[in-house]
Short mmCIF file of C-alpha atoms in Angstrom, two decimals:
data_model
loop_
_atom_site.label_atom_id
_atom_site.label_comp_id
_atom_site.label_asym_id
_atom_site.label_seq_id
_atom_site.Cartn_x
_atom_site.Cartn_y
_atom_site.Cartn_z
CA UNK X 171 12.76 5.99 -14.57
CA UNK X 172 10.13 3.50 -13.37
CA UNK X 173 8.73 1.20 -16.07
CA UNK X 174 5.26 -0.22 -15.47
CA UNK X 175 3.82 -2.68 -17.99
CA UNK X 176 0.14 -3.59 -17.81
CA UNK X 177 -0.72 -7.25 -18.35
CA UNK X 178 -4.19 -8.69 -18.66
CA UNK X 179 -5.59 -10.82 -15.85
CA UNK X 180 -6.05 -13.67 -15.01
CA UNK X 181 -2.57 -15.10 -15.62
CA UNK X 182 -1.28 -18.59 -15.18
CA UNK X 183 0.03 -19.62 -11.78
CA UNK X 184 3.55 -18.17 -11.32
CA UNK X 185 6.40 -20.57 -11.81
CA UNK X 186 9.14 -21.03 -9.24
CA UNK X 187 11.84 -20.06 -11.71
CA UNK X 188 13.39 -16.67 -11.17
CA UNK X 189 12.08 -14.14 -13.67
CA UNK X 190 14.20 -11.44 -15.23
CA UNK X 191 11.73 -8.82 -14.00
CA UNK X 192 9.53 -8.89 -10.87
CA UNK X 193 5.77 -9.07 -11.37
CA UNK X 194 3.39 -7.16 -9.11
CA UNK X 195 -0.25 -8.20 -8.97
CA UNK X 196 -1.90 -4.94 -8.03
CA UNK X 197 -5.08 -2.87 -8.04
CA UNK X 198 -4.55 0.83 -8.68
CA UNK X 199 -6.47 2.02 -5.59
CA UNK X 200 -5.45 -0.74 -3.19
CA UNK X 201 -3.64 0.73 -0.18
CA UNK X 202 -1.55 -2.38 0.25
CA UNK X 203 -0.53 -2.52 -3.41
CA UNK X 204 0.31 1.18 -3.23
CA UNK X 205 2.72 0.64 -0.32
CA UNK X 206 4.62 -1.98 -2.32
CA UNK X 207 4.71 0.22 -5.41
CA UNK X 208 6.36 2.97 -3.35
CA UNK X 209 8.96 0.53 -2.03
CA UNK X 210 9.75 -0.75 -5.53
CA UNK X 211 10.12 2.80 -6.79
CA UNK X 212 12.34 3.86 -3.88
CA UNK X 213 14.60 0.87 -4.51
CA UNK X 214 14.68 1.53 -8.26
CA UNK X 215 13.30 -1.91 -9.08
CA UNK X 216 11.87 -2.24 -12.58
CA UNK X 217 8.77 -4.46 -12.61
CA UNK X 218 5.68 -5.50 -14.52
CA UNK X 219 2.17 -4.81 -13.28
CA UNK X 220 -0.56 -7.41 -13.66
CA UNK X 221 -3.82 -5.70 -12.80
CA UNK X 222 -6.28 -7.49 -10.52
CA UNK X 223 -9.62 -5.68 -10.63
CA UNK X 224 -11.19 -5.95 -7.17
CA UNK X 225 -14.65 -5.06 -8.51
CA UNK X 226 -14.99 -6.56 -11.98
CA UNK X 227 -16.49 -10.07 -12.26
CA UNK X 228 -17.19 -10.09 -8.53
CA UNK X 229 -13.53 -9.41 -7.82
CA UNK X 230 -10.79 -11.01 -9.90
CA UNK X 231 -8.85 -11.72 -6.70
CA UNK X 232 -11.38 -14.48 -6.03
CA UNK X 233 -10.67 -16.31 -9.27
CA UNK X 234 -9.37 -19.87 -9.08
CA UNK X 235 -6.14 -18.90 -10.83
CA UNK X 236 -5.32 -16.06 -8.45
CA UNK X 237 -6.36 -17.96 -5.32
CA UNK X 238 -3.99 -20.77 -6.34
CA UNK X 239 -1.02 -18.60 -5.34
CA UNK X 240 -2.65 -16.10 -2.96
CA UNK X 241 -4.93 -18.13 -0.65
CA UNK X 242 -6.27 -15.06 1.19
CA UNK X 243 -7.42 -13.70 -2.20
CA UNK X 244 -6.07 -10.20 -1.67
CA UNK X 245 -3.61 -7.90 -3.39
CA UNK X 246 -0.72 -7.45 -3.63
CA UNK X 247 1.27 -10.47 -4.69
CA UNK X 248 4.87 -9.96 -5.77
CA UNK X 249 6.80 -12.50 -7.83
CA UNK X 250 10.48 -11.71 -7.29
CA UNK X 251 13.74 -13.68 -7.23
CA UNK X 252 11.78 -16.84 -8.00
CA UNK X 253 9.58 -16.38 -4.91
CA UNK X 254 5.86 -15.68 -4.60
CA UNK X 255 5.32 -13.20 -1.76
CA UNK X 256 2.03 -11.99 -0.30
CA UNK X 257 0.98 -9.33 2.25
CA UNK X 258 2.38 -5.85 1.85
CA UNK X 259 4.57 -5.49 4.94
CA UNK X 260 6.43 -8.79 4.55
CA UNK X 261 6.90 -7.97 0.86
CA UNK X 262 8.38 -4.57 1.70
CA UNK X 263 10.65 -6.07 4.36
CA UNK X 264 11.91 -8.64 1.85
CA UNK X 265 12.64 -5.93 -0.70
CA UNK X 266 14.42 -3.87 1.95
CA UNK X 267 16.51 -6.76 3.25
CA UNK X 268 17.53 -8.06 -0.18
CA UNK X 269 18.27 -4.62 -1.67
CA UNK X 270 20.06 -2.86 1.23
CA UNK X 271 22.35 -0.65 -0.85
CA UNK X 272 19.77 2.09 -1.41
CA UNK X 273 17.47 3.59 1.24
CA UNK X 274 16.79 1.56 4.37
CA UNK X 275 13.06 1.40 5.03
CA UNK X 276 13.62 -0.17 8.43
CA UNK X 277 16.24 1.52 10.63
CA UNK X 278 19.07 -0.60 11.98
CA UNK X 279 18.75 0.73 15.54
CA UNK X 280 16.32 -1.59 17.40
CA UNK X 281 14.17 0.99 19.21
CA UNK X 282 13.83 3.17 16.12
CA UNK X 283 12.96 0.12 14.03
CA UNK X 284 10.30 -0.87 16.57
CA UNK X 285 8.87 2.65 16.41
CA UNK X 286 8.64 2.49 12.61
CA UNK X 287 6.91 -0.87 12.78
CA UNK X 288 4.49 0.39 15.45
CA UNK X 289 3.42 3.34 13.29
CA UNK X 290 3.07 1.07 10.27
CA UNK X 291 0.92 -1.35 12.26
CA UNK X 292 -1.39 1.38 13.53
CA UNK X 293 -2.33 1.79 9.89
CA UNK X 294 -1.90 -1.80 8.74
CA UNK X 295 -3.77 -3.44 11.63
CA UNK X 296 -5.67 -0.68 13.38
CA UNK X 297 -7.16 1.38 10.54
CA UNK X 298 -7.00 0.00 7.02
CA UNK X 299 -8.55 -3.47 7.52
CA UNK X 300 -11.61 -2.00 9.27
CA UNK X 301 -12.46 0.23 6.31
CA UNK X 302 -11.45 -1.94 3.39
CA UNK X 303 -13.79 -3.12 0.67
CA UNK X 304 -14.65 -6.48 2.24
CA UNK X 305 -15.82 -4.87 5.48
CA UNK X 306 -17.69 -2.06 3.69
CA UNK X 307 -19.66 -4.62 1.68
CA UNK X 308 -20.99 -5.95 5.00
CA UNK X 309 -21.70 -2.45 6.31
CA UNK X 310 -23.70 -1.51 3.20
CA UNK X 311 -23.74 1.52 0.93
CA UNK X 312 -25.83 3.73 3.22
CA UNK X 313 -23.47 3.52 6.17
CA UNK X 314 -20.06 3.06 4.59
CA UNK X 315 -18.96 6.73 4.56
CA UNK X 316 -19.86 7.18 8.22
CA UNK X 317 -18.18 3.88 9.11
CA UNK X 318 -14.96 4.64 7.26
CA UNK X 319 -14.84 8.20 8.58
CA UNK X 320 -15.22 7.03 12.19
CA UNK X 321 -12.47 4.42 12.11
CA UNK X 322 -9.96 6.49 10.16
CA UNK X 323 -10.58 9.53 12.36
CA UNK X 324 -10.12 7.39 15.46
CA UNK X 325 -6.91 5.83 14.16
CA UNK X 326 -5.51 9.13 12.98
CA UNK X 327 -6.08 10.57 16.45
CA UNK X 328 -3.70 7.96 17.87
CA UNK X 329 -1.29 8.35 14.97
CA UNK X 330 -1.14 12.13 15.35
CA UNK X 331 -0.16 11.79 19.01
CA UNK X 332 2.59 9.32 18.20
CA UNK X 333 3.97 11.31 15.27
CA UNK X 334 4.09 14.43 17.42
CA UNK X 335 6.89 12.68 19.31
CA UNK X 336 8.64 10.80 16.49
CA UNK X 337 8.41 12.97 13.39
CA UNK X 338 11.15 14.98 11.81
CA UNK X 339 10.78 15.65 8.12
CA UNK X 340 8.97 12.31 7.85
CA UNK X 341 7.20 9.93 10.24
CA UNK X 342 10.33 8.91 12.14
CA UNK X 343 13.10 11.44 11.86
CA UNK X 344 14.35 12.71 8.52
CA UNK X 345 14.55 9.46 6.55
CA UNK X 346 11.73 7.79 4.63
CA UNK X 347 10.73 4.54 6.32
CA UNK X 348 8.08 1.84 6.17
CA UNK X 349 5.87 4.10 8.29
CA UNK X 350 5.69 6.70 5.51
CA UNK X 351 4.79 4.03 2.94
CA UNK X 352 1.78 3.08 5.06
CA UNK X 353 0.74 6.64 5.88
CA UNK X 354 0.32 8.09 2.39
CA UNK X 355 -2.24 5.60 1.02
CA UNK X 356 -4.24 5.90 4.21
CA UNK X 357 -4.51 9.66 3.77
CA UNK X 358 -5.96 9.03 0.32
CA UNK X 359 -8.60 6.87 2.01
CA UNK X 360 -9.19 9.53 4.64
CA UNK X 361 -10.06 11.98 1.89
CA UNK X 362 -12.37 9.45 0.24
CA UNK X 363 -14.24 9.08 3.53
CA UNK X 364 -14.36 12.84 4.15
CA UNK X 365 -12.17 12.89 7.25
CA UNK X 366 -11.41 16.40 8.52
CA UNK X 367 -7.64 16.49 8.03
CA UNK X 368 -7.32 19.90 9.69
CA UNK X 369 -7.46 17.99 12.98
CA UNK X 370 -4.17 16.28 12.12
CA UNK X 371 -1.51 18.89 11.31
CA UNK X 372 1.51 16.62 11.75
CA UNK X 373 0.07 13.93 9.49
CA UNK X 374 -0.87 16.58 6.93
CA UNK X 375 2.60 18.16 6.98
CA UNK X 376 4.34 14.83 6.43
CA UNK X 377 1.95 13.97 3.62
CA UNK X 378 2.66 17.27 1.90
CA UNK X 379 6.40 16.64 2.16
CA UNK X 380 6.08 13.16 0.66
CA UNK X 381 3.71 14.20 -2.12
CA UNK X 382 6.53 15.76 -4.12
CA UNK X 383 8.88 12.79 -3.88
CA UNK X 384 9.48 11.02 -7.21
CA UNK X 385 8.80 7.53 -5.87
CA UNK X 386 5.53 8.56 -4.25
CA UNK X 387 4.41 10.30 -7.42
CA UNK X 388 5.20 7.21 -9.53
CA UNK X 389 3.27 4.94 -7.15
CA UNK X 390 0.12 7.11 -6.98
CA UNK X 391 -3.11 5.43 -8.17
CA UNK X 392 -3.57 8.01 -10.93
CA UNK X 393 -0.25 6.92 -12.46
CA UNK X 394 -1.15 3.24 -12.68
CA UNK X 395 -2.00 1.61 -16.00
CA UNK X 396 -5.26 0.17 -14.65
CA UNK X 397 -6.49 3.54 -13.35
CA UNK X 398 -9.70 4.58 -15.18
CA UNK X 399 -9.26 7.57 -17.45
CA UNK X 400 -11.75 9.66 -15.48
CA UNK X 401 -9.60 9.30 -12.34
CA UNK X 402 -6.27 10.25 -13.89
#
């Protein structure tokens, strides 16, 4: 159902003309790219993947070509409807607002929408940036597991308390929202950093529920064309 076409990197700077198919600049294990891939899959949007290897050649995101349209030199970037969009949450909100006929990733009711955004930001602002690759390079190899474990465990403690009040089948009630798109990739990171997930039963239950959903399966790192064979 979801077509993903791998293109070699680096590409030319995107044009402003609307393309027939969106282009996602992505790295298979990037949490932020993963969130956008889930949103595209949920909305049934066919797109091309252009892989940006965050490790090879010192990080292809730092190339002159890529930096020309993503000045923060991060993934993802989405070229859609003739626009070049960066940063995962604004990208997802654009997709949601311009394709409202399928699932609504942000509820219409103001308080519920604020709750979804708060949960998403706990991950997006309070956990993920502190344990991402750029920070870990400063921490160093010897301390990076301990560092990542500490900050994810701390953030998940807060998240577990909040989800205990808001969760139904998913993070906020029984509909998939932006909050769920942020949660799943962060659990993958929690496992990488050896976080004890038995401490977080609500988070773990939601993750188990989402793991069988078609869109979440399609967006998983192991399903991406730039995923190394030994990780598939």
